[in-house]
mmCIF file of N, CA and C in Angstrom:
data_model
loop_
_atom_site.group_PDB
_atom_site.id
_atom_site.type_symbol
_atom_site.label_atom_id
_atom_site.label_comp_id
_atom_site.label_asym_id
_atom_site.label_seq_id
_atom_site.Cartn_x
_atom_site.Cartn_y
_atom_site.Cartn_z
ATOM 1 N N SER A 181 4.660 -23.373 107.843
ATOM 2 C CA SER A 181 4.820 -24.394 108.965
ATOM 3 C C SER A 181 4.392 -25.860 108.405
ATOM 4 N N GLY A 182 4.886 -26.783 109.248
ATOM 5 C CA GLY A 182 4.594 -28.011 108.885
ATOM 6 C C GLY A 182 5.328 -28.642 107.671
ATOM 7 N N GLY A 183 5.051 -29.490 107.011
ATOM 8 C CA GLY A 183 5.481 -30.056 105.841
ATOM 9 C C GLY A 183 5.231 -31.540 105.475
ATOM 10 N N VAL A 184 5.623 -31.927 104.451
ATOM 11 C CA VAL A 184 5.393 -33.282 103.973
ATOM 12 C C VAL A 184 6.635 -34.401 104.386
ATOM 13 N N ALA A 185 6.067 -35.538 104.932
ATOM 14 C CA ALA A 185 7.236 -36.415 105.071
ATOM 15 C C ALA A 185 6.959 -37.533 104.249
ATOM 16 N N VAL A 186 7.961 -37.820 103.303
ATOM 17 C CA VAL A 186 7.702 -38.741 102.291
ATOM 18 C C VAL A 186 8.565 -40.071 102.798
ATOM 19 N N ALA A 187 7.627 -41.187 102.932
ATOM 20 C CA ALA A 187 8.116 -42.368 103.284
ATOM 21 C C ALA A 187 8.794 -43.010 102.243
ATOM 22 N N THR A 188 9.760 -43.896 102.638
ATOM 23 C CA THR A 188 10.677 -44.748 101.818
ATOM 24 C C THR A 188 9.761 -45.139 100.707
ATOM 25 N N VAL A 189 9.996 -44.657 99.450
ATOM 26 C CA VAL A 189 9.276 -45.195 98.014
ATOM 27 C C VAL A 189 9.427 -46.790 97.934
ATOM 28 N N GLU A 190 8.371 -47.534 97.759
ATOM 29 C CA GLU A 190 8.482 -49.028 97.443
ATOM 30 C C GLU A 190 8.246 -49.267 95.947
ATOM 31 N N PHE A 191 9.078 -50.252 95.386
ATOM 32 C CA PHE A 191 9.108 -50.653 94.139
ATOM 33 C C PHE A 191 9.197 -51.929 94.050
ATOM 34 N N LYS A 192 8.375 -52.327 92.867
ATOM 35 C CA LYS A 192 8.074 -53.782 92.623
ATOM 36 C C LYS A 192 8.398 -53.738 91.068
ATOM 37 N N LEU A 193 9.493 -53.979 90.568
ATOM 38 C CA LEU A 193 9.753 -53.908 89.294
ATOM 39 C C LEU A 193 10.124 -55.212 88.734
ATOM 40 N N ASP A 194 9.967 -55.242 87.490
ATOM 41 C CA ASP A 194 10.465 -56.326 86.360
ATOM 42 C C ASP A 194 11.809 -56.495 86.590
ATOM 43 N N LYS A 195 12.503 -57.617 86.339
ATOM 44 C CA LYS A 195 13.890 -57.639 86.545
ATOM 45 C C LYS A 195 14.495 -56.655 85.483
ATOM 46 N N LYS A 196 13.752 -56.407 84.393
ATOM 47 C CA LYS A 196 14.721 -55.562 83.370
ATOM 48 C C LYS A 196 14.908 -54.194 83.794
ATOM 49 N N LEU A 197 13.822 -53.967 84.592
ATOM 50 C CA LEU A 197 13.740 -52.419 85.084
ATOM 51 C C LEU A 197 14.929 -52.050 86.324
ATOM 52 N N GLN A 198 15.312 -53.059 86.907
ATOM 53 C CA GLN A 198 16.065 -52.921 88.088
ATOM 54 C C GLN A 198 17.222 -52.386 88.056
ATOM 55 N N GLN A 199 17.792 -52.246 87.077
ATOM 56 C CA GLN A 199 19.132 -51.578 87.019
ATOM 57 C C GLN A 199 18.802 -50.085 86.890
ATOM 58 N N GLY A 200 17.531 -49.477 86.631
ATOM 59 C CA GLY A 200 17.307 -48.236 86.690
ATOM 60 C C GLY A 200 17.027 -47.751 88.170
ATOM 61 N N LEU A 201 16.703 -48.631 89.135
ATOM 62 C CA LEU A 201 16.135 -48.347 90.309
ATOM 63 C C LEU A 201 16.801 -47.056 90.977
ATOM 64 N N PRO A 202 18.219 -47.057 91.130
ATOM 65 C CA PRO A 202 18.698 -45.747 91.699
ATOM 66 C C PRO A 202 18.300 -44.292 90.988
ATOM 67 N N TYR A 203 18.499 -44.334 89.907
ATOM 68 C CA TYR A 203 17.996 -43.151 89.095
ATOM 69 C C TYR A 203 16.531 -42.946 89.174
ATOM 70 N N MET A 204 15.719 -44.006 89.435
ATOM 71 C CA MET A 204 14.419 -43.783 89.827
ATOM 72 C C MET A 204 14.110 -42.950 90.959
ATOM 73 N N CYS A 205 14.800 -43.499 92.040
ATOM 74 C CA CYS A 205 14.819 -42.862 93.456
ATOM 75 C C CYS A 205 15.197 -41.611 93.421
ATOM 76 N N ARG A 206 16.277 -40.904 92.696
ATOM 77 C CA ARG A 206 16.751 -39.721 92.781
ATOM 78 C C ARG A 206 15.679 -38.718 92.078
ATOM 79 N N THR A 207 15.255 -39.342 90.576
ATOM 80 C CA THR A 207 14.317 -38.541 90.038
ATOM 81 C C THR A 207 13.156 -38.322 90.453
ATOM 82 N N LEU A 208 12.397 -39.068 91.362
ATOM 83 C CA LEU A 208 11.004 -38.903 91.924
ATOM 84 C C LEU A 208 11.337 -37.737 92.970
ATOM 85 N N ARG A 209 12.232 -37.530 93.754
ATOM 86 C CA ARG A 209 12.547 -36.706 94.937
ATOM 87 C C ARG A 209 12.216 -35.243 94.510
ATOM 88 N N GLU A 210 13.209 -34.940 93.406
ATOM 89 C CA GLU A 210 12.999 -33.619 92.977
ATOM 90 C C GLU A 210 11.650 -32.895 92.817
ATOM 91 N N PRO A 211 10.717 -33.406 92.175
ATOM 92 C CA PRO A 211 9.475 -32.790 91.650
ATOM 93 C C PRO A 211 8.901 -32.643 93.195
ATOM 94 N N LEU A 212 8.814 -33.632 94.273
ATOM 95 C CA LEU A 212 8.247 -33.387 95.423
ATOM 96 C C LEU A 212 8.947 -32.460 96.348
ATOM 97 N N GLN A 213 10.275 -31.967 96.128
ATOM 98 C CA GLN A 213 10.937 -31.048 96.950
ATOM 99 C C GLN A 213 10.662 -29.525 96.408
ATOM 100 N N GLN A 214 10.367 -29.695 95.104
ATOM 101 C CA GLN A 214 9.907 -28.276 94.441
ATOM 102 C C GLN A 214 8.609 -28.084 94.676
ATOM 103 N N ALA A 215 7.538 -28.700 94.837
ATOM 104 C CA ALA A 215 6.332 -28.458 94.948
ATOM 105 C C ALA A 215 5.819 -28.409 96.466
ATOM 106 N N TYR A 216 6.640 -28.996 97.436
ATOM 107 C CA TYR A 216 6.117 -28.930 98.515
ATOM 108 C C TYR A 216 6.964 -28.711 99.671
ATOM 109 N N ALA A 217 7.718 -27.719 99.989
ATOM 110 C CA ALA A 217 8.531 -27.318 100.712
ATOM 111 C C ALA A 217 8.007 -27.042 101.938
ATOM 112 N N PRO A 218 8.265 -27.192 102.935
ATOM 113 C CA PRO A 218 9.431 -28.188 103.488
ATOM 114 C C PRO A 218 9.053 -29.823 103.170
ATOM 115 N N VAL A 219 10.119 -30.635 102.673
ATOM 116 C CA VAL A 219 9.904 -31.900 102.344
ATOM 117 C C VAL A 219 10.901 -32.655 102.975
ATOM 118 N N ILE A 220 10.499 -33.848 104.182
ATOM 119 C CA ILE A 220 11.428 -34.624 104.589
ATOM 120 C C ILE A 220 11.430 -35.770 103.833
ATOM 121 N N LEU A 221 12.775 -36.239 103.398
ATOM 122 C CA LEU A 221 12.861 -37.634 102.577
ATOM 123 C C LEU A 221 13.619 -38.364 103.674
ATOM 124 N N PRO A 222 13.415 -39.596 103.444
ATOM 125 C CA PRO A 222 14.260 -40.493 104.103
ATOM 126 C C PRO A 222 15.649 -40.742 103.828
ATOM 127 N N ASP A 223 16.571 -40.677 104.793
ATOM 128 C CA ASP A 223 18.082 -40.694 104.432
ATOM 129 C C ASP A 223 18.237 -42.061 103.882
ATOM 130 N N LYS A 224 17.669 -43.064 104.221
ATOM 131 C CA LYS A 224 18.003 -44.461 103.992
ATOM 132 C C LYS A 224 16.811 -45.240 103.904
ATOM 133 N N LYS A 225 16.734 -46.568 103.389
ATOM 134 C CA LYS A 225 15.786 -47.213 103.223
ATOM 135 C C LYS A 225 15.322 -47.741 104.663
ATOM 136 N N GLU A 226 14.222 -47.386 105.123
ATOM 137 C CA GLU A 226 13.561 -47.844 106.509
ATOM 138 C C GLU A 226 12.281 -48.216 106.141
ATOM 139 N N GLU A 227 12.112 -49.417 106.808
ATOM 140 C CA GLU A 227 10.524 -50.027 106.812
ATOM 141 C C GLU A 227 10.171 -49.529 108.281
ATOM 142 N N LYS A 228 8.940 -48.816 108.265
ATOM 143 C CA LYS A 228 8.264 -48.344 109.579
ATOM 144 C C LYS A 228 6.987 -48.594 109.262
ATOM 145 N N SER A 229 6.178 -48.737 110.530
ATOM 146 C CA SER A 229 4.590 -48.777 110.278
ATOM 147 C C SER A 229 4.091 -47.497 110.176
ATOM 148 N N LEU A 230 3.182 -47.231 109.554
ATOM 149 C CA LEU A 230 2.332 -46.022 109.239
ATOM 150 C C LEU A 230 2.246 -45.402 110.525
ATOM 151 N N ALA A 231 1.807 -45.792 111.637
ATOM 152 C CA ALA A 231 1.497 -45.436 112.733
ATOM 153 C C ALA A 231 3.191 -44.851 113.437
ATOM 154 N N ALA A 232 3.965 -45.634 113.432
ATOM 155 C CA ALA A 232 5.232 -45.152 113.922
ATOM 156 C C ALA A 232 5.936 -43.999 112.943
ATOM 157 N N LEU A 233 5.574 -44.116 111.858
ATOM 158 C CA LEU A 233 6.160 -42.883 110.843
ATOM 159 C C LEU A 233 5.393 -41.683 111.276
ATOM 160 N N CYS A 234 4.047 -41.629 111.317
ATOM 161 C CA CYS A 234 3.133 -40.451 111.706
ATOM 162 C C CYS A 234 3.599 -39.985 113.044
ATOM 163 N N THR A 235 3.601 -40.818 114.069
ATOM 164 C CA THR A 235 4.110 -40.312 115.352
ATOM 165 C C THR A 235 5.446 -39.580 115.265
ATOM 166 N N GLU A 236 6.616 -40.166 114.831
ATOM 167 C CA GLU A 236 7.660 -39.540 114.560
ATOM 168 C C GLU A 236 7.744 -38.158 113.975
ATOM 169 N N GLN A 237 7.188 -38.208 112.815
ATOM 170 C CA GLN A 237 6.909 -37.031 112.044
ATOM 171 C C GLN A 237 6.114 -35.766 112.581
ATOM 172 N N LYS A 238 5.062 -36.059 113.368
ATOM 173 C CA LYS A 238 4.380 -35.135 114.151
ATOM 174 C C LYS A 238 5.103 -34.595 115.071
ATOM 175 N N GLN A 239 5.990 -35.244 115.892
ATOM 176 C CA GLN A 239 6.937 -34.845 116.912
ATOM 177 C C GLN A 239 7.999 -34.061 116.011
ATOM 178 N N ALA A 240 8.163 -34.031 114.977
ATOM 179 C CA ALA A 240 9.520 -33.285 114.084
ATOM 180 C C ALA A 240 8.652 -32.084 113.599
ATOM 181 N N GLY A 241 7.427 -31.916 113.666
ATOM 182 C CA GLY A 241 6.750 -30.670 113.259
ATOM 183 C C GLY A 241 6.020 -30.923 111.730
ATOM 184 N N CYS A 242 6.154 -31.864 111.127
ATOM 185 C CA CYS A 242 5.147 -32.315 110.005
ATOM 186 C C CYS A 242 3.926 -32.501 110.060
ATOM 187 N N ARG A 243 3.232 -32.042 108.952
ATOM 188 C CA ARG A 243 1.884 -32.300 109.129
ATOM 189 C C ARG A 243 1.134 -33.294 108.272
ATOM 190 N N TYR A 244 1.919 -33.808 107.243
ATOM 191 C CA TYR A 244 1.486 -34.677 106.382
ATOM 192 C C TYR A 244 2.673 -35.872 106.165
ATOM 193 N N VAL A 245 2.108 -37.242 105.820
ATOM 194 C CA VAL A 245 2.693 -38.226 105.542
ATOM 195 C C VAL A 245 2.502 -38.698 104.209
ATOM 196 N N LEU A 246 3.347 -38.850 103.219
ATOM 197 C CA LEU A 246 3.165 -39.379 101.833
ATOM 198 C C LEU A 246 3.780 -40.612 101.484
ATOM 199 N N LEU A 247 3.031 -41.735 101.016
ATOM 200 C CA LEU A 247 3.494 -42.905 100.632
ATOM 201 C C LEU A 247 3.241 -43.140 99.313
ATOM 202 N N GLU A 248 4.189 -43.841 98.478
ATOM 203 C CA GLU A 248 4.073 -43.957 97.179
ATOM 204 C C GLU A 248 4.685 -45.338 96.825
ATOM 205 N N ARG A 249 4.016 -45.865 96.104
ATOM 206 C CA ARG A 249 4.524 -47.399 95.615
ATOM 207 C C ARG A 249 4.366 -47.485 94.116
ATOM 208 N N PHE A 250 5.364 -47.933 93.457
ATOM 209 C CA PHE A 250 5.349 -48.094 92.016
ATOM 210 C C PHE A 250 5.639 -49.579 91.660
ATOM 211 N N THR A 251 5.025 -49.935 90.748
ATOM 212 C CA THR A 251 5.201 -51.212 90.060
ATOM 213 C C THR A 251 5.286 -51.162 88.624
ATOM 214 N N GLY A 252 6.209 -52.106 88.127
ATOM 215 C CA GLY A 252 6.526 -52.076 86.646
ATOM 216 C C GLY A 252 6.589 -53.473 86.077
ATOM 217 N N SER A 253 5.477 -53.854 85.171
ATOM 218 C CA SER A 253 5.430 -55.061 84.814
ATOM 219 C C SER A 253 5.453 -55.072 83.091
ATOM 220 N N ARG A 254 6.320 -56.228 82.598
ATOM 221 C CA ARG A 254 6.241 -56.195 81.151
ATOM 222 C C ARG A 254 5.021 -56.621 80.878
ATOM 223 N N ILE A 255 4.619 -55.809 79.897
ATOM 224 C CA ILE A 255 3.332 -56.092 78.774
ATOM 225 C C ILE A 255 3.482 -57.238 77.756
ATOM 226 N N ARG A 256 2.699 -58.454 78.189
ATOM 227 C CA ARG A 256 2.940 -59.579 77.482
ATOM 228 C C ARG A 256 3.026 -59.187 75.816
ATOM 229 N N ASN A 257 3.954 -60.093 75.370
ATOM 230 C CA ASN A 257 3.913 -60.052 73.661
ATOM 231 C C ASN A 257 4.439 -58.805 73.119
ATOM 232 N N GLU A 258 5.003 -57.982 73.724
ATOM 233 C CA GLU A 258 5.225 -56.348 73.626
ATOM 234 C C GLU A 258 6.896 -56.327 73.845
ATOM 235 N N HIS A 259 7.612 -56.055 73.109
ATOM 236 C CA HIS A 259 9.105 -56.107 73.161
ATOM 237 C C HIS A 259 9.393 -54.701 73.986
ATOM 238 N N ASN A 260 9.813 -54.765 75.348
ATOM 239 C CA ASN A 260 10.384 -53.658 75.994
ATOM 240 C C ASN A 260 9.151 -52.654 76.255
ATOM 241 N N ASN A 261 8.195 -53.117 76.348
ATOM 242 C CA ASN A 261 6.976 -52.220 76.749
ATOM 243 C C ASN A 261 6.568 -52.515 78.255
ATOM 244 N N PHE A 262 6.492 -51.627 78.966
ATOM 245 C CA PHE A 262 6.183 -52.135 80.453
ATOM 246 C C PHE A 262 4.873 -51.175 80.896
ATOM 247 N N HIS A 263 4.151 -51.818 81.804
ATOM 248 C CA HIS A 263 2.966 -51.209 82.512
ATOM 249 C C HIS A 263 3.349 -50.409 83.698
ATOM 250 N N MET A 264 3.200 -49.194 84.030
ATOM 251 C CA MET A 264 3.895 -48.654 85.211
ATOM 252 C C MET A 264 2.542 -48.145 86.156
ATOM 253 N N ILE A 265 2.743 -48.589 87.246
ATOM 254 C CA ILE A 265 1.506 -48.130 88.198
ATOM 255 C C ILE A 265 2.068 -47.459 89.203
ATOM 256 N N MET A 266 1.653 -46.367 89.821
ATOM 257 C CA MET A 266 1.838 -45.538 90.834
ATOM 258 C C MET A 266 0.616 -45.611 91.679
ATOM 259 N N GLU A 267 0.672 -45.923 92.938
ATOM 260 C CA GLU A 267 -0.228 -45.999 94.055
ATOM 261 C C GLU A 267 0.164 -44.949 95.029
ATOM 262 N N GLU A 268 -0.844 -43.902 95.516
ATOM 263 C CA GLU A 268 -0.268 -43.091 96.693
ATOM 264 C C GLU A 268 -1.321 -42.746 97.536
ATOM 265 N N GLU A 269 -0.764 -42.578 98.742
ATOM 266 C CA GLU A 269 -1.815 -42.571 99.849
ATOM 267 C C GLU A 269 -1.202 -41.173 100.611
ATOM 268 N N LEU A 270 -1.989 -40.365 101.125
ATOM 269 C CA LEU A 270 -1.581 -39.161 101.770
ATOM 270 C C LEU A 270 -2.443 -39.119 103.123
ATOM 271 N N TYR A 271 -1.528 -39.091 104.330
ATOM 272 C CA TYR A 271 -2.263 -38.965 105.683
ATOM 273 C C TYR A 271 -1.715 -37.675 106.340
ATOM 274 N N ASP A 272 -2.675 -37.346 107.139
ATOM 275 C CA ASP A 272 -2.219 -36.413 108.135
ATOM 276 C C ASP A 272 -1.457 -37.069 109.243
ATOM 277 N N THR A 273 -0.557 -36.541 110.138
ATOM 278 C CA THR A 273 0.440 -37.064 111.214
ATOM 279 C C THR A 273 -0.491 -37.774 112.358
ATOM 280 N N ASP A 274 -1.853 -37.397 112.294
ATOM 281 C CA ASP A 274 -2.550 -38.359 113.277
ATOM 282 C C ASP A 274 -2.992 -39.610 112.629
ATOM 283 N N GLY A 275 -2.641 -40.076 111.298
ATOM 284 C CA GLY A 275 -2.909 -41.205 110.686
ATOM 285 C C GLY A 275 -4.281 -41.285 110.083
ATOM 286 N N ASN A 276 -4.844 -40.113 109.857
ATOM 287 C CA ASN A 276 -5.965 -40.158 109.058
ATOM 288 C C ASN A 276 -5.656 -39.852 107.709
ATOM 289 N N LEU A 277 -6.186 -41.257 106.795
ATOM 290 C CA LEU A 277 -6.316 -41.093 105.322
ATOM 291 C C LEU A 277 -7.003 -39.807 104.692
ATOM 292 N N LEU A 278 -6.324 -38.826 104.029
ATOM 293 C CA LEU A 278 -7.083 -37.849 103.236
ATOM 294 C C LEU A 278 -7.373 -37.963 102.078
ATOM 295 N N THR A 279 -6.152 -38.729 101.212
ATOM 296 C CA THR A 279 -6.530 -39.095 99.641
ATOM 297 C C THR A 279 -5.652 -40.585 99.441
ATOM 298 N N MET A 280 -6.112 -41.072 98.395
ATOM 299 C CA MET A 280 -5.364 -42.159 97.893
ATOM 300 C C MET A 280 -5.880 -42.232 96.501
ATOM 301 N N GLN A 281 -4.761 -42.583 95.466
ATOM 302 C CA GLN A 281 -5.085 -42.526 94.174
ATOM 303 C C GLN A 281 -4.107 -43.743 93.326
ATOM 304 N N THR A 282 -4.739 -44.032 92.206
ATOM 305 C CA THR A 282 -3.661 -44.869 91.483
ATOM 306 C C THR A 282 -3.862 -44.262 90.176
ATOM 307 N N THR A 283 -2.357 -44.190 89.663
ATOM 308 C CA THR A 283 -2.391 -43.682 88.174
ATOM 309 C C THR A 283 -1.550 -44.726 87.616
ATOM 310 N N SER A 284 -1.620 -44.850 85.962
ATOM 311 C CA SER A 284 -0.896 -45.863 85.225
ATOM 312 C C SER A 284 -0.684 -45.404 84.115
ATOM 313 N N ALA A 285 0.611 -45.830 83.168
ATOM 314 C CA ALA A 285 0.831 -45.485 82.188
ATOM 315 C C ALA A 285 1.807 -46.750 81.299
ATOM 316 N N SER A 286 1.929 -46.564 80.155
ATOM 317 C CA SER A 286 2.825 -47.827 79.603
ATOM 318 C C SER A 286 4.176 -47.036 79.177
ATOM 319 N N THR A 287 5.103 -47.746 78.871
ATOM 320 C CA THR A 287 6.511 -47.043 78.235
ATOM 321 C C THR A 287 6.577 -47.182 76.926
ATOM 322 N N LYS A 288 5.320 -47.273 76.130
ATOM 323 C CA LYS A 288 5.438 -47.248 74.708
ATOM 324 C C LYS A 288 6.194 -46.317 74.088
ATOM 325 N N ASP A 289 5.795 -44.860 74.682
ATOM 326 C CA ASP A 289 6.397 -43.764 74.266
ATOM 327 C C ASP A 289 7.109 -43.042 75.307
ATOM 328 N N LEU A 290 7.377 -43.743 76.336
ATOM 329 C CA LEU A 290 8.310 -42.969 77.357
ATOM 330 C C LEU A 290 9.363 -44.060 78.004
ATOM 331 N N THR A 291 10.475 -43.491 78.561
ATOM 332 C CA THR A 291 11.102 -44.441 79.372
ATOM 333 C C THR A 291 10.477 -44.610 80.774
ATOM 334 N N PRO A 292 10.909 -45.992 81.060
ATOM 335 C CA PRO A 292 10.419 -46.239 82.597
ATOM 336 C C PRO A 292 10.678 -45.033 83.518
ATOM 337 N N ILE A 293 11.696 -44.406 83.532
ATOM 338 C CA ILE A 293 11.970 -43.259 84.614
ATOM 339 C C ILE A 293 10.903 -42.018 84.275
ATOM 340 N N GLU A 294 10.753 -41.896 82.871
ATOM 341 C CA GLU A 294 9.851 -40.843 82.442
ATOM 342 C C GLU A 294 8.505 -41.090 82.740
ATOM 343 N N ALA A 295 8.250 -42.418 82.539
ATOM 344 C CA ALA A 295 6.592 -42.857 83.166
ATOM 345 C C ALA A 295 6.631 -42.704 84.644
ATOM 346 N N MET A 296 7.510 -43.034 85.219
ATOM 347 C CA MET A 296 7.101 -42.973 86.791
ATOM 348 C C MET A 296 7.046 -41.205 87.196
ATOM 349 N N VAL A 297 7.839 -40.352 86.524
ATOM 350 C CA VAL A 297 7.762 -38.898 87.105
ATOM 351 C C VAL A 297 6.497 -38.384 86.319
ATOM 352 N N TYR A 298 5.917 -38.725 85.541
ATOM 353 C CA TYR A 298 4.625 -38.487 84.747
ATOM 354 C C TYR A 298 3.526 -38.929 85.716
ATOM 355 N N LEU A 299 3.696 -40.133 86.237
ATOM 356 C CA LEU A 299 2.585 -40.623 87.310
ATOM 357 C C LEU A 299 2.538 -39.823 88.330
ATOM 358 N N GLN A 300 3.694 -39.472 88.947
ATOM 359 C CA GLN A 300 3.750 -38.647 90.119
ATOM 360 C C GLN A 300 3.266 -37.177 89.608
ATOM 361 N N PHE A 301 3.357 -36.927 88.606
ATOM 362 C CA PHE A 301 2.863 -35.440 88.165
ATOM 363 C C PHE A 301 1.285 -35.541 88.009
ATOM 364 N N GLN A 302 0.929 -36.436 87.278
ATOM 365 C CA GLN A 302 -0.534 -36.987 87.213
ATOM 366 C C GLN A 302 -1.148 -36.662 88.643
ATOM 367 N N ALA A 303 -0.704 -37.445 89.596
ATOM 368 C CA ALA A 303 -1.454 -37.346 90.895
ATOM 369 C C ALA A 303 -1.365 -36.212 91.732
ATOM 370 N N LYS A 304 -0.492 -35.056 91.171
ATOM 371 C CA LYS A 304 -0.406 -33.736 91.931
ATOM 372 C C LYS A 304 -1.634 -32.981 92.000
ATOM 373 N N GLU A 305 -2.562 -33.014 91.052
ATOM 374 C CA GLU A 305 -3.858 -31.985 91.040
ATOM 375 C C GLU A 305 -4.549 -32.611 92.400
ATOM 376 N N GLN A 306 -4.659 -34.020 92.516
ATOM 377 C CA GLN A 306 -5.492 -34.626 93.712
ATOM 378 C C GLN A 306 -4.731 -34.174 95.113
ATOM 379 N N ARG A 307 -3.613 -34.491 94.960
ATOM 380 C CA ARG A 307 -2.577 -34.353 96.200
ATOM 381 C C ARG A 307 -2.796 -32.934 96.577
ATOM 382 N N ASP A 308 -2.612 -31.946 95.718
ATOM 383 C CA ASP A 308 -2.913 -30.338 95.913
ATOM 384 C C ASP A 308 -4.152 -29.971 96.690
ATOM 385 N N LYS A 309 -5.124 -30.850 96.444
ATOM 386 C CA LYS A 309 -6.364 -30.296 97.205
ATOM 387 C C LYS A 309 -6.160 -30.518 98.768
ATOM 388 N N PHE A 310 -5.222 -31.332 99.310
ATOM 389 C CA PHE A 310 -5.108 -31.576 100.532
ATOM 390 C C PHE A 310 -3.761 -30.866 100.977
ATOM 391 N N LEU A 311 -3.100 -30.540 100.035
ATOM 392 C CA LEU A 311 -1.700 -30.081 100.560
ATOM 393 C C LEU A 311 -1.580 -28.416 100.678
ATOM 394 N N ARG A 312 -2.474 -27.672 100.022
ATOM 395 C CA ARG A 312 -2.569 -26.239 99.633
ATOM 396 C C ARG A 312 -3.683 -25.661 100.621
#
């Protein structure tokens, strides 16, 4: 019963990373769908307040709301190396913050898309404490 509603993922990326944005969006959905069924994903990019999102998802039968933000900025004096950061917040549908965390990695040994999936995976252990 219940489920996880994932808010529209926010991205703040260096312009060199912008071309990969559609692929990043698709790639980040699958691990969440596999780990936390049922998962409700936004059909389109919608900007809603947390309160509105929690109210809407509670009425739909969800128990949790997950917010994720990704930042990718170029590391100075390094060719095609970026610092990737994921900030994540998990709320119950009453609007109570259950957990928040930040993970980061560089793209020295990973592509930007791989780095984002890696960051999402790194956050899974903490997230699972509240979703299982």
